[in-house]
């Protein structure tokens, strides 16, 4: 069947479209592999699989390997023979051990962040998905997602004015007689404290929690709740026994995302925690950046890798459950956890004996259902009825208020940042008047647009984001095509790779890729090039290429997951119709399939572009000396404590560009859904 | 169980249910029959407490429950979409209502098993299954078991067989009816399928545009439709409109166009405008027709083979068209289009309808 339409297409005298080189090459390959499905599949799969294995998985092994490395007398890094001392140090629980205490703190803080995010995220997602009017839902989700598109460096920076006593926020509050509120804010938002670190992590990564929860909560059929009421459940029991279990997969997915991201965090604690609240990531980064620390950095980074790898299969399972709209009949994670807690705290057990006692008088073993004997209608306890009334009348407002406060917390700081970029005086906390000095400069003041580093960072950011998002979409398209159209043995592996790329902390990705490049340079490129008679060893220098490779690697999973959705939603009978009308496979793909999945492709490119544009950790490890991106520029100024409205100006650029991307994306992506599914 | 003056207005404009009152005897199988959008499901949901009535009252077992939330009512509902909890097993679904009532664990186990046996799903085999592993018919039974296990006074069924294929549907109808007879629980059944309603119910309430058009048992509804809507919605009917010309010794004559038709004269007076409903199967054809009170000549316009009969559309020479069923007693018996034919009916087989 496949050959006939193609032949006919060649015979038809109608205008023949000019073939580009790519299309004709594709046609030739398609023709050559006709009937050889395996070969075709291999050609489709080879590049994305190879890329992900080489730049995502293999580097992780090198991290493990370099944990055994050591420096000889001339300060040259040696791998063989293995030196286990770094690992021994890393797992040491001696009083002077460094890694384990850091690790414990990291896990503790990450767990706390996860719990706080889960609680807050659930409230917001519940309000948006189930309480808010339908016409507001899209807008509210948009408001949740927008800050996510702004580089987290900028967002953390935006909170700073709330932490400074001399800031206009506090002078303003005091002058309005709201000194109490000002004291409260100052007491909580204090740089260098643990709660500030937890808050910041929650603040930055909350959308990771809200997105899956929102998707899951909107899918809960209201009829199920009616059925629960009908069967005797009060509102809150129906929530507990129906809504909550149905969203377990999403809760687990969101929690794993937030937890892993927090475990790998280092920029957030660095910015708000000061020296006192270092995470394991900070240790990895400092060790890595000073000569001689690489083995220690590797050995301690391995902990983060192990956590990630352990959680990845759970993540994959629940993400796929969620994607297929399925639920777990018996949660293997939350069910036992709840049972354990119940047993531990003695909740629920107390009421049961009494229930048996009251039932003792009645014939418990009713022989069969009879109309004469039936359960009397339930009389609820007074507190339960009261709770129901509260839930019905006030629940809406309570949840709405919480959501509104969180959204305000997302946006007010960002607006303040933008406004202060026009400050006439050298302060980011008190406004002196309007001026463009920090943008255009004046004799005694460097404006952003006079700063060559700033300008080149904009340029680099665009180049890196553009290249990496395009490359990622190419690979992602191949992978998504294979995953949706074929069944093959490594499909599971490929999906796992995608999820790994999605959840792996940027720190690990950056460190491991940097180690891989070092290894390649030292053991392969160097000796090889010298062996072939080059005068100096050829080296892969850190710079544009390595950053693009890094960004492409984390963008491929994003692109693939977006495009899988597009391919799934695409009606394949359209292809059959096209072939039936005489188009060969390549023509069909370019003329029918591609135009139909275009919204998905554009979404994927924009998503990748934004992620790359905002990215900092991976870039930090791979940029080398020459390349500076926008977030690097901003972070550099902040960490060097050169905090002037110039930082605000740079942040405002990031902010504005993000807004433009969102606007384009919502317009071109047509389906807002894709934006939320990340 | 009784409802009084039940009214539901959605969004201040749509009168979904309009002043509906009726009582249902304990232990009967009551069906609300009506086209989609007629408000029958809304009535059911108001009885179950899932919808608050704008006006009117609901009584169950003599107690007013209008203001009670669904979970404090003695009703259980089988939903149209079944609404089985996907996160629970079969046993978990059935146990839900009992768990909400804080029935002790051992008793729950026992009663779930009984409920599964009751709907003829062996509990050993089915208890642990996921809902997604069940066929449509099996899900149906689980939904029924879940609603019955709490032993409600009234079971509400909202078009529960809508998604089943014809054969399974018939089977479930028979089983549900049997179950109802055995348990003696009041069933309130909502459907738009008139055949389903006729075969299952003790009493049918025909609902149209939020009002009760007629209440009665199957036979009354079918043979004595009170309104044109009922005549047309339940089975098929030829409706002739006309005016009573004269009434004499128990018979009346109705003029429709130029034709005079004899009708039963007990309830009509001269000059009254009425409608006459004649079921296609009550119209006699050919030689049988000659002996009838009303006999007309006509030409066959159309013949449609429907399996157990042939449906003929006959253009009467005197004007109206009439649909008649021709019983096919011998294979190959057809009446080709264009055949001249005699049709007729007796006045007792035609129903006088006033509205």
PDB file of N, CA and C in Angstrom, chain B residues 202-251:
ATOM      1  N   UNK B 202     -43.973  -0.007  38.096  1.00  0.00           N
ATOM      2  CA  UNK B 202     -45.330  -0.098  38.612  1.00  0.00           C
ATOM      3  C   UNK B 202     -46.086   1.157  38.225  1.00  0.00           C
ATOM      4  N   UNK B 203     -45.417   2.276  38.410  1.00  0.00           N
ATOM      5  CA  UNK B 203     -46.052   3.552  38.102  1.00  0.00           C
ATOM      6  C   UNK B 203     -45.084   4.383  37.271  1.00  0.00           C
ATOM      7  N   UNK B 204     -45.626   5.049  36.261  1.00  0.00           N
ATOM      8  CA  UNK B 204     -44.808   5.912  35.428  1.00  0.00           C
ATOM      9  C   UNK B 204     -45.324   7.332  35.550  1.00  0.00           C
ATOM     10  N   UNK B 205     -44.388   8.269  35.705  1.00  0.00           N
ATOM     11  CA  UNK B 205     -44.757   9.669  35.624  1.00  0.00           C
ATOM     12  C   UNK B 205     -44.131  10.228  34.366  1.00  0.00           C
ATOM     13  N   UNK B 206     -44.964  10.671  33.434  1.00  0.00           N
ATOM     14  CA  UNK B 206     -44.400  11.210  32.199  1.00  0.00           C
ATOM     15  C   UNK B 206     -44.152  12.698  32.395  1.00  0.00           C
ATOM     16  N   UNK B 207     -42.896  13.103  32.173  1.00  0.00           N
ATOM     17  CA  UNK B 207     -42.498  14.486  32.432  1.00  0.00           C
ATOM     18  C   UNK B 207     -42.213  15.172  31.107  1.00  0.00           C
ATOM     19  N   UNK B 208     -42.719  16.374  30.966  1.00  0.00           N
ATOM     20  CA  UNK B 208     -42.359  17.173  29.791  1.00  0.00           C
ATOM     21  C   UNK B 208     -42.271  18.624  30.214  1.00  0.00           C
ATOM     22  N   UNK B 209     -41.213  19.283  29.806  1.00  0.00           N
ATOM     23  CA  UNK B 209     -40.989  20.701  30.107  1.00  0.00           C
ATOM     24  C   UNK B 209     -41.192  21.005  31.586  1.00  0.00           C
ATOM     25  N   UNK B 210     -40.676  20.146  32.424  1.00  0.00           N
ATOM     26  CA  UNK B 210     -40.713  20.407  33.856  1.00  0.00           C
ATOM     27  C   UNK B 210     -42.057  20.172  34.514  1.00  0.00           C
ATOM     28  N   UNK B 211     -42.990  19.567  33.797  1.00  0.00           N
ATOM     29  CA  UNK B 211     -44.294  19.285  34.399  1.00  0.00           C
ATOM     30  C   UNK B 211     -44.631  17.815  34.230  1.00  0.00           C
ATOM     31  N   UNK B 212     -45.497  17.326  35.132  1.00  0.00           N
ATOM     32  CA  UNK B 212     -45.979  15.960  34.985  1.00  0.00           C
ATOM     33  C   UNK B 212     -47.143  15.978  33.992  1.00  0.00           C
ATOM     34  N   UNK B 213     -46.978  15.216  32.914  1.00  0.00           N
ATOM     35  CA  UNK B 213     -48.056  15.173  31.925  1.00  0.00           C
ATOM     36  C   UNK B 213     -49.107  14.137  32.327  1.00  0.00           C
ATOM     37  N   UNK B 214     -48.626  13.011  32.826  1.00  0.00           N
ATOM     38  CA  UNK B 214     -49.554  11.958  33.208  1.00  0.00           C
ATOM     39  C   UNK B 214     -48.875  11.003  34.169  1.00  0.00           C
ATOM     40  N   UNK B 215     -49.660  10.499  35.124  1.00  0.00           N
ATOM     41  CA  UNK B 215     -49.151   9.464  36.018  1.00  0.00           C
ATOM     42  C   UNK B 215     -50.039   8.238  35.874  1.00  0.00           C
ATOM     43  N   UNK B 216     -49.444   7.081  35.929  1.00  0.00           N
ATOM     44  CA  UNK B 216     -50.275   5.886  35.839  1.00  0.00           C
ATOM     45  C   UNK B 216     -49.420   4.669  35.622  1.00  0.00           C
ATOM     46  N   UNK B 217     -50.063   3.483  35.601  1.00  0.00           N
ATOM     47  CA  UNK B 217     -49.264   2.306  35.326  1.00  0.00           C
ATOM     48  C   UNK B 217     -49.039   2.185  33.817  1.00  0.00           C
ATOM     49  N   UNK B 218     -48.236   1.218  33.424  1.00  0.00           N
ATOM     50  CA  UNK B 218     -47.815   1.108  32.039  1.00  0.00           C
ATOM     51  C   UNK B 218     -49.014   1.071  31.100  1.00  0.00           C
ATOM     52  N   UNK B 219     -49.987   0.284  31.486  1.00  0.00           N
ATOM     53  CA  UNK B 219     -51.133   0.076  30.610  1.00  0.00           C
ATOM     54  C   UNK B 219     -51.916   1.378  30.416  1.00  0.00           C
ATOM     55  N   UNK B 220     -52.127   2.069  31.514  1.00  0.00           N
ATOM     56  CA  UNK B 220     -52.862   3.337  31.424  1.00  0.00           C
ATOM     57  C   UNK B 220     -52.128   4.338  30.544  1.00  0.00           C
ATOM     58  N   UNK B 221     -50.822   4.402  30.772  1.00  0.00           N
ATOM     59  CA  UNK B 221     -50.041   5.379  30.025  1.00  0.00           C
ATOM     60  C   UNK B 221     -50.090   5.081  28.530  1.00  0.00           C
ATOM     61  N   UNK B 222     -49.995   3.796  28.213  1.00  0.00           N
ATOM     62  CA  UNK B 222     -49.930   3.442  26.801  1.00  0.00           C
ATOM     63  C   UNK B 222     -51.307   3.482  26.160  1.00  0.00           C
ATOM     64  N   UNK B 223     -52.269   2.951  26.845  1.00  0.00           N
ATOM     65  CA  UNK B 223     -53.581   2.811  26.189  1.00  0.00           C
ATOM     66  C   UNK B 223     -54.477   4.020  26.396  1.00  0.00           C
ATOM     67  N   UNK B 224     -54.252   4.769  27.431  1.00  0.00           N
ATOM     68  CA  UNK B 224     -55.090   5.944  27.692  1.00  0.00           C
ATOM     69  C   UNK B 224     -54.234   7.188  27.855  1.00  0.00           C
ATOM     70  N   UNK B 225     -53.441   7.537  26.866  1.00  0.00           N
ATOM     71  CA  UNK B 225     -52.622   8.746  27.030  1.00  0.00           C
ATOM     72  C   UNK B 225     -53.500   9.957  27.276  1.00  0.00           C
ATOM     73  N   UNK B 226     -53.078  10.789  28.218  1.00  0.00           N
ATOM     74  CA  UNK B 226     -53.911  11.924  28.600  1.00  0.00           C
ATOM     75  C   UNK B 226     -53.639  13.132  27.719  1.00  0.00           C
ATOM     76  N   UNK B 227     -52.454  13.183  27.144  1.00  0.00           N
ATOM     77  CA  UNK B 227     -52.133  14.355  26.315  1.00  0.00           C
ATOM     78  C   UNK B 227     -51.517  13.882  25.007  1.00  0.00           C
ATOM     79  N   UNK B 228     -51.491  14.800  24.049  1.00  0.00           N
ATOM     80  CA  UNK B 228     -50.860  14.479  22.764  1.00  0.00           C
ATOM     81  C   UNK B 228     -49.396  14.113  22.955  1.00  0.00           C
ATOM     82  N   UNK B 229     -48.758  14.834  23.909  1.00  0.00           N
ATOM     83  CA  UNK B 229     -47.337  14.556  24.140  1.00  0.00           C
ATOM     84  C   UNK B 229     -47.137  13.101  24.580  1.00  0.00           C
ATOM     85  N   UNK B 230     -47.961  12.676  25.513  1.00  0.00           N
ATOM     86  CA  UNK B 230     -47.820  11.308  26.015  1.00  0.00           C
ATOM     87  C   UNK B 230     -48.090  10.309  24.891  1.00  0.00           C
ATOM     88  N   UNK B 231     -49.139  10.575  24.110  1.00  0.00           N
ATOM     89  CA  UNK B 231     -49.468   9.669  23.013  1.00  0.00           C
ATOM     90  C   UNK B 231     -48.310   9.560  22.038  1.00  0.00           C
ATOM     91  N   UNK B 232     -47.662  10.670  21.758  1.00  0.00           N
ATOM     92  CA  UNK B 232     -46.580  10.670  20.777  1.00  0.00           C
ATOM     93  C   UNK B 232     -45.269  10.163  21.339  1.00  0.00           C
ATOM     94  N   UNK B 233     -45.059  10.404  22.636  1.00  0.00           N
ATOM     95  CA  UNK B 233     -43.749  10.049  23.199  1.00  0.00           C
ATOM     96  C   UNK B 233     -43.677   8.575  23.542  1.00  0.00           C
ATOM     97  N   UNK B 234     -44.789   8.018  23.995  1.00  0.00           N
ATOM     98  CA  UNK B 234     -44.782   6.602  24.342  1.00  0.00           C
ATOM     99  C   UNK B 234     -45.435   5.829  23.211  1.00  0.00           C
ATOM    100  N   UNK B 235     -44.656   5.119  22.474  1.00  0.00           N
ATOM    101  CA  UNK B 235     -45.153   4.438  21.288  1.00  0.00           C
ATOM    102  C   UNK B 235     -45.401   5.457  20.189  1.00  0.00           C
ATOM    103  N   UNK B 236     -46.044   5.002  19.121  1.00  0.00           N
ATOM    104  CA  UNK B 236     -46.340   5.926  18.041  1.00  0.00           C
ATOM    105  C   UNK B 236     -47.834   6.113  17.966  1.00  0.00           C
ATOM    106  N   UNK B 237     -48.229   7.213  17.384  1.00  0.00           N
ATOM    107  CA  UNK B 237     -49.666   7.443  17.290  1.00  0.00           C
ATOM    108  C   UNK B 237     -49.988   8.306  16.081  1.00  0.00           C
ATOM    109  N   UNK B 238     -51.108   7.997  15.455  1.00  0.00           N
ATOM    110  CA  UNK B 238     -51.674   8.890  14.450  1.00  0.00           C
ATOM    111  C   UNK B 238     -52.554   9.850  15.219  1.00  0.00           C
ATOM    112  N   UNK B 239     -52.309  11.138  15.055  1.00  0.00           N
ATOM    113  CA  UNK B 239     -53.123  12.113  15.764  1.00  0.00           C
ATOM    114  C   UNK B 239     -53.985  12.856  14.743  1.00  0.00           C
ATOM    115  N   UNK B 240     -55.277  12.780  14.955  1.00  0.00           N
ATOM    116  CA  UNK B 240     -56.198  13.521  14.083  1.00  0.00           C
ATOM    117  C   UNK B 240     -56.830  14.621  14.911  1.00  0.00           C
ATOM    118  N   UNK B 241     -56.879  15.803  14.333  1.00  0.00           N
ATOM    119  CA  UNK B 241     -57.484  16.922  15.056  1.00  0.00           C
ATOM    120  C   UNK B 241     -58.869  17.162  14.452  1.00  0.00           C
ATOM    121  N   UNK B 242     -59.828  17.457  15.310  1.00  0.00           N
ATOM    122  CA  UNK B 242     -61.151  17.698  14.744  1.00  0.00           C
ATOM    123  C   UNK B 242     -62.105  18.296  15.764  1.00  0.00           C
ATOM    124  N   UNK B 243     -63.343  18.462  15.347  1.00  0.00           N
ATOM    125  CA  UNK B 243     -64.372  19.043  16.213  1.00  0.00           C
ATOM    126  C   UNK B 243     -65.513  18.027  16.325  1.00  0.00           C
ATOM    127  N   UNK B 244     -66.040  17.905  17.528  1.00  0.00           N
ATOM    128  CA  UNK B 244     -67.167  16.995  17.708  1.00  0.00           C
ATOM    129  C   UNK B 244     -68.391  17.598  17.016  1.00  0.00           C
ATOM    130  N   UNK B 245     -68.956  16.804  16.145  1.00  0.00           N
ATOM    131  CA  UNK B 245     -70.076  17.262  15.334  1.00  0.00           C
ATOM    132  C   UNK B 245     -71.377  17.041  16.100  1.00  0.00           C
ATOM    133  N   UNK B 246     -71.560  15.779  16.495  1.00  0.00           N
ATOM    134  CA  UNK B 246     -72.780  15.452  17.254  1.00  0.00           C
ATOM    135  C   UNK B 246     -72.497  14.253  18.140  1.00  0.00           C
ATOM    136  N   UNK B 247     -73.283  14.106  19.199  1.00  0.00           N
ATOM    137  CA  UNK B 247     -73.164  12.968  20.108  1.00  0.00           C
ATOM    138  C   UNK B 247     -74.505  12.253  20.106  1.00  0.00           C
ATOM    139  N   UNK B 248     -74.502  10.947  19.837  1.00  0.00           N
ATOM    140  CA  UNK B 248     -75.775  10.201  19.908  1.00  0.00           C
ATOM    141  C   UNK B 248     -75.549   8.789  20.404  1.00  0.00           C
ATOM    142  N   UNK B 249     -76.357   8.322  21.272  1.00  0.00           N
ATOM    143  CA  UNK B 249     -76.317   7.031  21.985  1.00  0.00           C
ATOM    144  C   UNK B 249     -74.899   6.504  22.193  1.00  0.00           C
ATOM    145  N   UNK B 250     -74.140   7.221  23.022  1.00  0.00           N
ATOM    146  CA  UNK B 250     -72.817   6.727  23.428  1.00  0.00           C
ATOM    147  C   UNK B 250     -71.723   6.952  22.394  1.00  0.00           C
ATOM    148  N   UNK B 251     -72.083   7.241  21.203  1.00  0.00           N
ATOM    149  CA  UNK B 251     -71.066   7.495  20.195  1.00  0.00           C
ATOM    150  C   UNK B 251     -71.066   8.964  19.818  1.00  0.00           C
TER     151      UNK B 251
END
